[in-house]
Coordinates of C-alpha atoms in Angstrom, one line a residue:
S36 CA 94.6 -26.9 16.6
A37 CA 92.6 -25.2 13.9
S38 CA 93.9 -24.0 10.6
L39 CA 92.3 -22.0 7.7
C40 CA 93.5 -22.5 4.1
A41 CA 93.1 -19.7 1.7
N42 CA 94.0 -21.6 -1.4
P43 CA 91.2 -23.7 -3.0
A44 CA 93.8 -25.5 -5.1
C45 CA 95.6 -27.1 -2.2
W46 CA 92.9 -28.6 0.1
E47 CA 94.4 -32.0 0.8
P48 CA 94.1 -33.9 4.1
R49 CA 97.5 -33.4 5.7
A50 CA 98.8 -32.4 9.1
P51 CA 97.3 -29.1 10.5
S52 CA 100.8 -27.7 10.7
S53 CA 101.3 -28.1 6.9
I54 CA 101.1 -24.7 5.3
F55 CA 101.1 -25.7 1.7
C56 CA 99.3 -29.0 1.5
G57 CA 98.5 -29.9 -2.0
P58 CA 100.0 -30.8 -5.3
A59 CA 99.0 -27.5 -7.0
C60 CA 101.3 -25.7 -4.6
S61 CA 104.5 -25.8 -6.5
A62 CA 107.3 -23.4 -5.6
P63 CA 106.0 -20.7 -8.0
A64 CA 102.5 -21.1 -6.7
R65 CA 103.7 -20.8 -3.2
A66 CA 105.5 -17.6 -4.0
R67 CA 102.4 -16.2 -5.7
L68 CA 100.3 -17.0 -2.7
L69 CA 102.7 -15.4 -0.2
A70 CA 103.0 -12.4 -2.4
S71 CA 99.2 -12.1 -2.6
A72 CA 98.8 -12.5 1.1
S73 CA 101.6 -10.0 1.7
A74 CA 99.9 -7.5 -0.6
S75 CA 96.6 -8.0 1.2
A76 CA 98.3 -7.3 4.5
A77 CA 99.7 -4.1 3.2
T78 CA 96.5 -2.7 1.6
S79 CA 93.6 -4.0 3.7
T80 CA 92.0 -2.5 6.8
P81 CA 92.7 -4.7 9.8
L82 CA 89.8 -6.3 11.6
G83 CA 89.0 -4.8 14.9
G84 CA 91.0 -1.7 14.2
R85 CA 94.3 -3.2 15.2
G86 CA 97.3 -1.7 13.4
G87 CA 100.6 -3.2 12.3
A88 CA 100.1 -5.7 9.5
Q89 CA 102.3 -8.8 9.7
R90 CA 103.2 -11.3 7.0
P91 CA 100.3 -13.8 6.9
S92 CA 100.4 -17.5 6.0
P93 CA 97.8 -19.1 3.8
V94 CA 97.1 -21.2 6.9
A95 CA 95.8 -19.3 9.9
R96 CA 94.4 -20.2 13.3
P97 CA 90.8 -18.9 13.6
S98 CA 91.2 -18.6 17.3
A99 CA 94.1 -16.2 16.9
A100 CA 93.9 -15.1 13.3
S101 CA 95.7 -11.8 12.6
A102 CA 94.0 -9.0 10.7
A103 CA 96.3 -9.7 7.7
E104 CA 95.3 -13.4 7.6
A105 CA 91.6 -12.6 7.8
D106 CA 92.0 -10.1 5.0
A107 CA 93.8 -12.6 2.8
L108 CA 91.1 -15.2 3.4
A109 CA 88.4 -12.6 2.5
R110 CA 90.3 -11.8 -0.7
C111 CA 90.3 -15.5 -1.5
F112 CA 86.6 -15.9 -0.9
L113 CA 85.8 -12.8 -3.1
E114 CA 87.9 -14.1 -5.9
H115 CA 87.0 -17.8 -5.9
G116 CA 83.6 -17.7 -4.1
L117 CA 84.7 -20.2 -1.4
C118 CA 87.3 -21.0 1.3
M119 CA 87.8 -23.7 3.9
L120 CA 88.4 -23.8 7.6
K121 CA 90.3 -26.9 8.7
N122 CA 90.1 -28.6 12.1
C123 CA 87.9 -25.8 13.5
L124 CA 85.2 -27.9 15.2
P125 CA 85.8 -30.2 18.1
D126 CA 84.2 -33.6 18.1
R127 CA 82.0 -32.7 21.0
D128 CA 80.2 -30.1 18.9
L129 CA 79.9 -32.5 16.0
Q130 CA 78.4 -35.1 18.3
V131 CA 75.7 -32.6 19.4
A132 CA 74.9 -31.9 15.8
R133 CA 74.8 -35.7 14.9
S134 CA 72.4 -36.3 17.8
A135 CA 70.0 -33.5 16.9
L136 CA 70.1 -34.7 13.3
A137 CA 69.4 -38.3 14.2
D138 CA 66.5 -37.4 16.5
N139 CA 64.8 -35.2 13.9
L140 CA 65.5 -37.6 11.1
E141 CA 63.7 -40.4 12.9
R142 CA 60.7 -38.2 13.8
Y143 CA 60.4 -37.0 10.3
R144 CA 60.6 -40.6 8.9
L145 CA 57.7 -41.7 11.2
L146 CA 55.6 -38.6 10.4
L147 CA 56.1 -39.1 6.7
A148 CA 55.3 -42.8 7.0
E149 CA 52.0 -41.9 8.6
R150 CA 51.2 -39.9 5.5
G151 CA 52.2 -42.8 3.3
L152 CA 55.5 -41.2 2.2
D153 CA 58.9 -42.8 2.0
M154 CA 61.6 -40.3 3.0
E155 CA 64.2 -41.5 0.6
S156 CA 62.3 -42.1 -2.6
Q157 CA 59.1 -40.1 -2.8
P158 CA 58.7 -36.3 -3.4
F159 CA 57.4 -34.2 -0.5
S160 CA 57.8 -30.6 0.7
F161 CA 57.1 -29.3 4.2
Q162 CA 58.3 -26.4 6.3
E163 CA 60.6 -28.7 8.3
V164 CA 61.9 -31.1 5.7
V165 CA 62.0 -31.1 1.9
H166 CA 62.8 -33.9 -0.6
R167 CA 65.3 -32.1 -2.9
S168 CA 66.1 -35.0 -5.3
Q169 CA 66.2 -38.8 -5.3
G170 CA 67.8 -40.0 -2.1
R171 CA 68.5 -36.4 -0.8
I172 CA 66.6 -34.4 1.8
D173 CA 67.0 -30.9 3.3
M174 CA 66.0 -30.6 6.9
Q175 CA 65.6 -27.6 9.2
L176 CA 67.5 -27.5 12.5
S177 CA 66.6 -23.9 13.4
R178 CA 64.8 -22.9 16.6
G179 CA 61.0 -22.8 16.3
L180 CA 61.0 -25.2 13.3
A181 CA 62.8 -28.4 14.1
P182 CA 61.3 -30.7 16.8
V183 CA 64.8 -31.0 18.3
P184 CA 66.6 -27.7 17.3
L185 CA 70.3 -27.2 17.1
C186 CA 70.9 -24.7 19.9
E187 CA 74.7 -25.1 20.3
A188 CA 76.1 -21.6 20.0
S189 CA 79.4 -22.8 18.8
L190 CA 77.6 -24.2 15.7
C191 CA 75.4 -21.2 15.2
E192 CA 75.9 -17.6 16.3
D193 CA 79.3 -18.2 17.8
G194 CA 80.8 -20.6 15.2
P195 CA 84.5 -20.3 14.4
W196 CA 83.6 -18.9 11.0
V197 CA 81.6 -15.9 12.3
P198 CA 84.5 -13.4 12.3
L199 CA 85.2 -14.2 8.7
V200 CA 81.5 -14.1 7.9
R201 CA 81.2 -10.6 9.4
K202 CA 84.3 -9.6 7.5
L203 CA 82.6 -10.6 4.2
L204 CA 79.0 -9.6 4.9
G205 CA 79.5 -6.8 7.3
P206 CA 79.0 -6.5 11.1
E207 CA 75.2 -6.6 10.8
A208 CA 75.2 -10.0 9.1
R209 CA 72.6 -12.3 10.5
L210 CA 72.0 -16.1 10.7
L211 CA 69.1 -17.0 8.5
A212 CA 68.9 -20.7 9.0
T213 CA 70.6 -23.8 10.2
G214 CA 69.9 -27.3 8.9
A215 CA 71.4 -30.4 7.3
V216 CA 71.4 -32.0 3.8
V217 CA 71.3 -35.7 4.0
S218 CA 72.3 -37.9 1.0
F219 CA 71.3 -41.5 1.5
P220 CA 73.2 -44.5 0.0
G221 CA 72.5 -44.6 -3.8
A222 CA 71.7 -40.9 -4.1
P223 CA 72.7 -39.8 -7.6
M224 CA 74.7 -36.8 -8.5
Q225 CA 72.7 -33.5 -8.4
E226 CA 72.3 -31.1 -11.3
R227 CA 74.5 -28.1 -11.1
H228 CA 72.8 -25.2 -9.4
R229 CA 73.1 -22.0 -7.4
D230 CA 71.4 -21.7 -4.0
G231 CA 70.9 -17.9 -4.1
R232 CA 69.9 -15.3 -6.6
R233 CA 71.8 -12.3 -7.9
S234 CA 70.7 -9.0 -6.3
E235 CA 69.9 -5.8 -8.3
R236 CA 70.9 -3.6 -5.4
A237 CA 73.3 -0.8 -6.1
A238 CA 75.8 -2.3 -3.7
E239 CA 76.2 -5.4 -5.8
A240 CA 76.3 -3.3 -9.0
A241 CA 79.2 -1.4 -7.5
A242 CA 81.0 -4.4 -6.2
P243 CA 79.7 -7.5 -8.1
S244 CA 81.9 -10.0 -6.3
A245 CA 80.9 -8.9 -2.8
P246 CA 78.6 -11.5 -1.3
H247 CA 75.2 -10.8 0.2
C248 CA 74.5 -14.4 1.3
L249 CA 76.8 -17.3 2.0
T250 CA 76.5 -20.9 3.3
V251 CA 78.8 -22.7 5.8
F252 CA 79.0 -26.5 5.2
A253 CA 80.3 -28.7 8.0
P254 CA 80.4 -32.4 7.3
L255 CA 79.3 -34.8 10.0
V256 CA 81.1 -37.8 8.5
D257 CA 84.3 -38.0 6.6
A258 CA 83.8 -37.7 2.8
P259 CA 87.3 -37.6 1.2
R260 CA 87.7 -36.6 -2.4
G261 CA 87.1 -39.6 -4.6
G262 CA 85.6 -41.7 -1.8
A263 CA 82.4 -43.7 -1.9
L264 CA 80.4 -41.3 0.1
G265 CA 81.0 -38.5 -2.4
G266 CA 80.9 -34.9 -1.3
A267 CA 80.2 -31.7 -3.2
E268 CA 81.7 -30.2 -6.4
F269 CA 82.1 -26.4 -6.9
W270 CA 83.0 -24.1 -9.8
P271 CA 85.3 -21.4 -8.4
G272 CA 84.6 -18.0 -9.8
S273 CA 81.1 -18.9 -10.9
H274 CA 79.6 -16.4 -8.5
R275 CA 80.9 -13.5 -10.6
P276 CA 78.8 -11.7 -13.2
G277 CA 79.9 -12.6 -16.8
Y278 CA 81.1 -16.1 -15.8
E279 CA 81.0 -18.5 -18.7
E280 CA 78.8 -21.4 -17.8
P281 CA 80.7 -24.7 -17.9
G282 CA 80.0 -27.4 -20.4
E283 CA 78.4 -30.7 -19.5
M284 CA 81.8 -32.4 -19.3
D285 CA 83.7 -29.6 -17.5
E286 CA 84.7 -30.7 -14.1
G287 CA 84.6 -28.5 -11.1
F288 CA 86.7 -28.5 -7.9
T289 CA 85.9 -31.2 -5.2
P290 CA 87.4 -30.5 -1.8
D291 CA 88.0 -33.1 0.9
F292 CA 85.0 -33.0 3.2
M293 CA 86.5 -34.1 6.6
T294 CA 84.8 -33.8 10.0
G295 CA 86.0 -30.9 12.0
S296 CA 86.3 -28.7 8.9
A297 CA 84.0 -26.1 7.5
L298 CA 83.6 -24.7 4.0
L299 CA 82.2 -21.2 3.3
F300 CA 80.8 -20.5 -0.2
D301 CA 78.9 -17.7 -1.9
S302 CA 75.2 -18.5 -2.4
R303 CA 75.7 -17.6 -6.1
L304 CA 78.4 -20.2 -6.6
L305 CA 77.7 -23.0 -9.0
H306 CA 77.8 -26.4 -7.2
R307 CA 76.3 -29.8 -6.8
G308 CA 76.1 -32.7 -4.5
L309 CA 78.0 -35.8 -5.7
Q310 CA 76.7 -39.4 -5.9
N311 CA 76.7 -41.4 -2.7
R312 CA 78.1 -44.8 -3.7
G313 CA 78.6 -45.8 -0.1
T314 CA 76.6 -47.8 2.4
E315 CA 75.9 -45.0 4.9
R316 CA 74.2 -41.7 4.7
R317 CA 76.2 -38.5 4.1
P318 CA 74.9 -35.7 6.4
I319 CA 76.3 -32.1 6.0
L320 CA 75.4 -29.5 8.5
Y321 CA 74.8 -26.0 7.1
A322 CA 74.4 -22.4 8.3
I323 CA 73.1 -19.7 6.0
W324 CA 74.3 -16.1 6.7
A325 CA 73.2 -13.0 4.9
Q326 CA 73.2 -9.2 5.0
P327 CA 70.3 -7.7 6.9
W328 CA 68.2 -6.8 3.9
Y329 CA 68.5 -10.2 2.2
E330 CA 65.6 -12.8 2.6
D331 CA 65.7 -16.3 1.4
F332 CA 63.6 -19.2 2.7
N333 CA 63.5 -22.2 0.5
F334 CA 60.8 -24.1 2.4
P335 CA 57.0 -24.0 2.0
E336 CA 54.5 -23.0 4.7
A337 CA 52.8 -26.4 5.1
S338 CA 54.0 -28.1 8.3
L339 CA 54.7 -31.8 8.7
L340 CA 53.9 -31.5 12.4
D341 CA 50.3 -30.3 11.6
R342 CA 48.3 -33.4 11.1
G343 CA 45.6 -31.4 9.4
T344 CA 47.9 -30.3 6.6
E345 CA 47.5 -31.9 3.3
I346 CA 50.5 -33.6 1.7
A347 CA 52.6 -30.9 0.1
K348 CA 54.0 -32.3 -3.1
R349 CA 57.3 -30.9 -4.4
R350 CA 56.8 -28.9 -7.5

């Protein structure tokens, strides 16, 4: 079964039936969460025009989420800049993604080697794959770009997160890209960064916390919090204008990245990939969604598949 947790302070790997699953969920915290969810149910417009709000739980099933539950999750995302879907992807879909990733990874490795480039240690930048930092690459899986594109609808246009995405971005939200970030063994911690830029459109000025672009992360291997493979660290609330930038020693929030789950976060949210201290690579599937007017493509035009293309060095 699938469950969706609306509280970023309580993402612990427990049974899917567990409603409050973390140490931060003391009795007062649970009461506040239920009160917040109940208030959302009473004041929000139901998805799909269905009337009759019911008392939502911070854990909802995406396949049968009530309007109130979807509203509560949207409120959580708007406030914190992220939320998580637990146990929403079957292993069959994950295996399709792993296979596409492995096929493309091997092809890219060979093509880079032909140009005298080592995938894990040397800088390069192509339309299909980019070396983001030491031991960390970003590869395209979109149709028309990847040699073996990820075409599984349940991981793209029909993913279990799509209803919530459209709740947040609007019914015209579109899928900009699918891909994977791969952190190899020994990859160091990234610098804190934001994937997207702030918009100067009037819509954002009127509602600064409203997202215009978001990313869905779906881990392809288990990366529990504190484990050797690492994961990602986020700074909830950092998508909001006026957020005070954290100091060098200020820790963020690191959720458990477990296979079958998906994490949605605002492109303006401060985050970073953690060090991979393990002996295997850490691949994370991603899907980027945006409002119709928003454009963002963080890859160059030079193609690795074009043998006449000069080596594109990362600037």
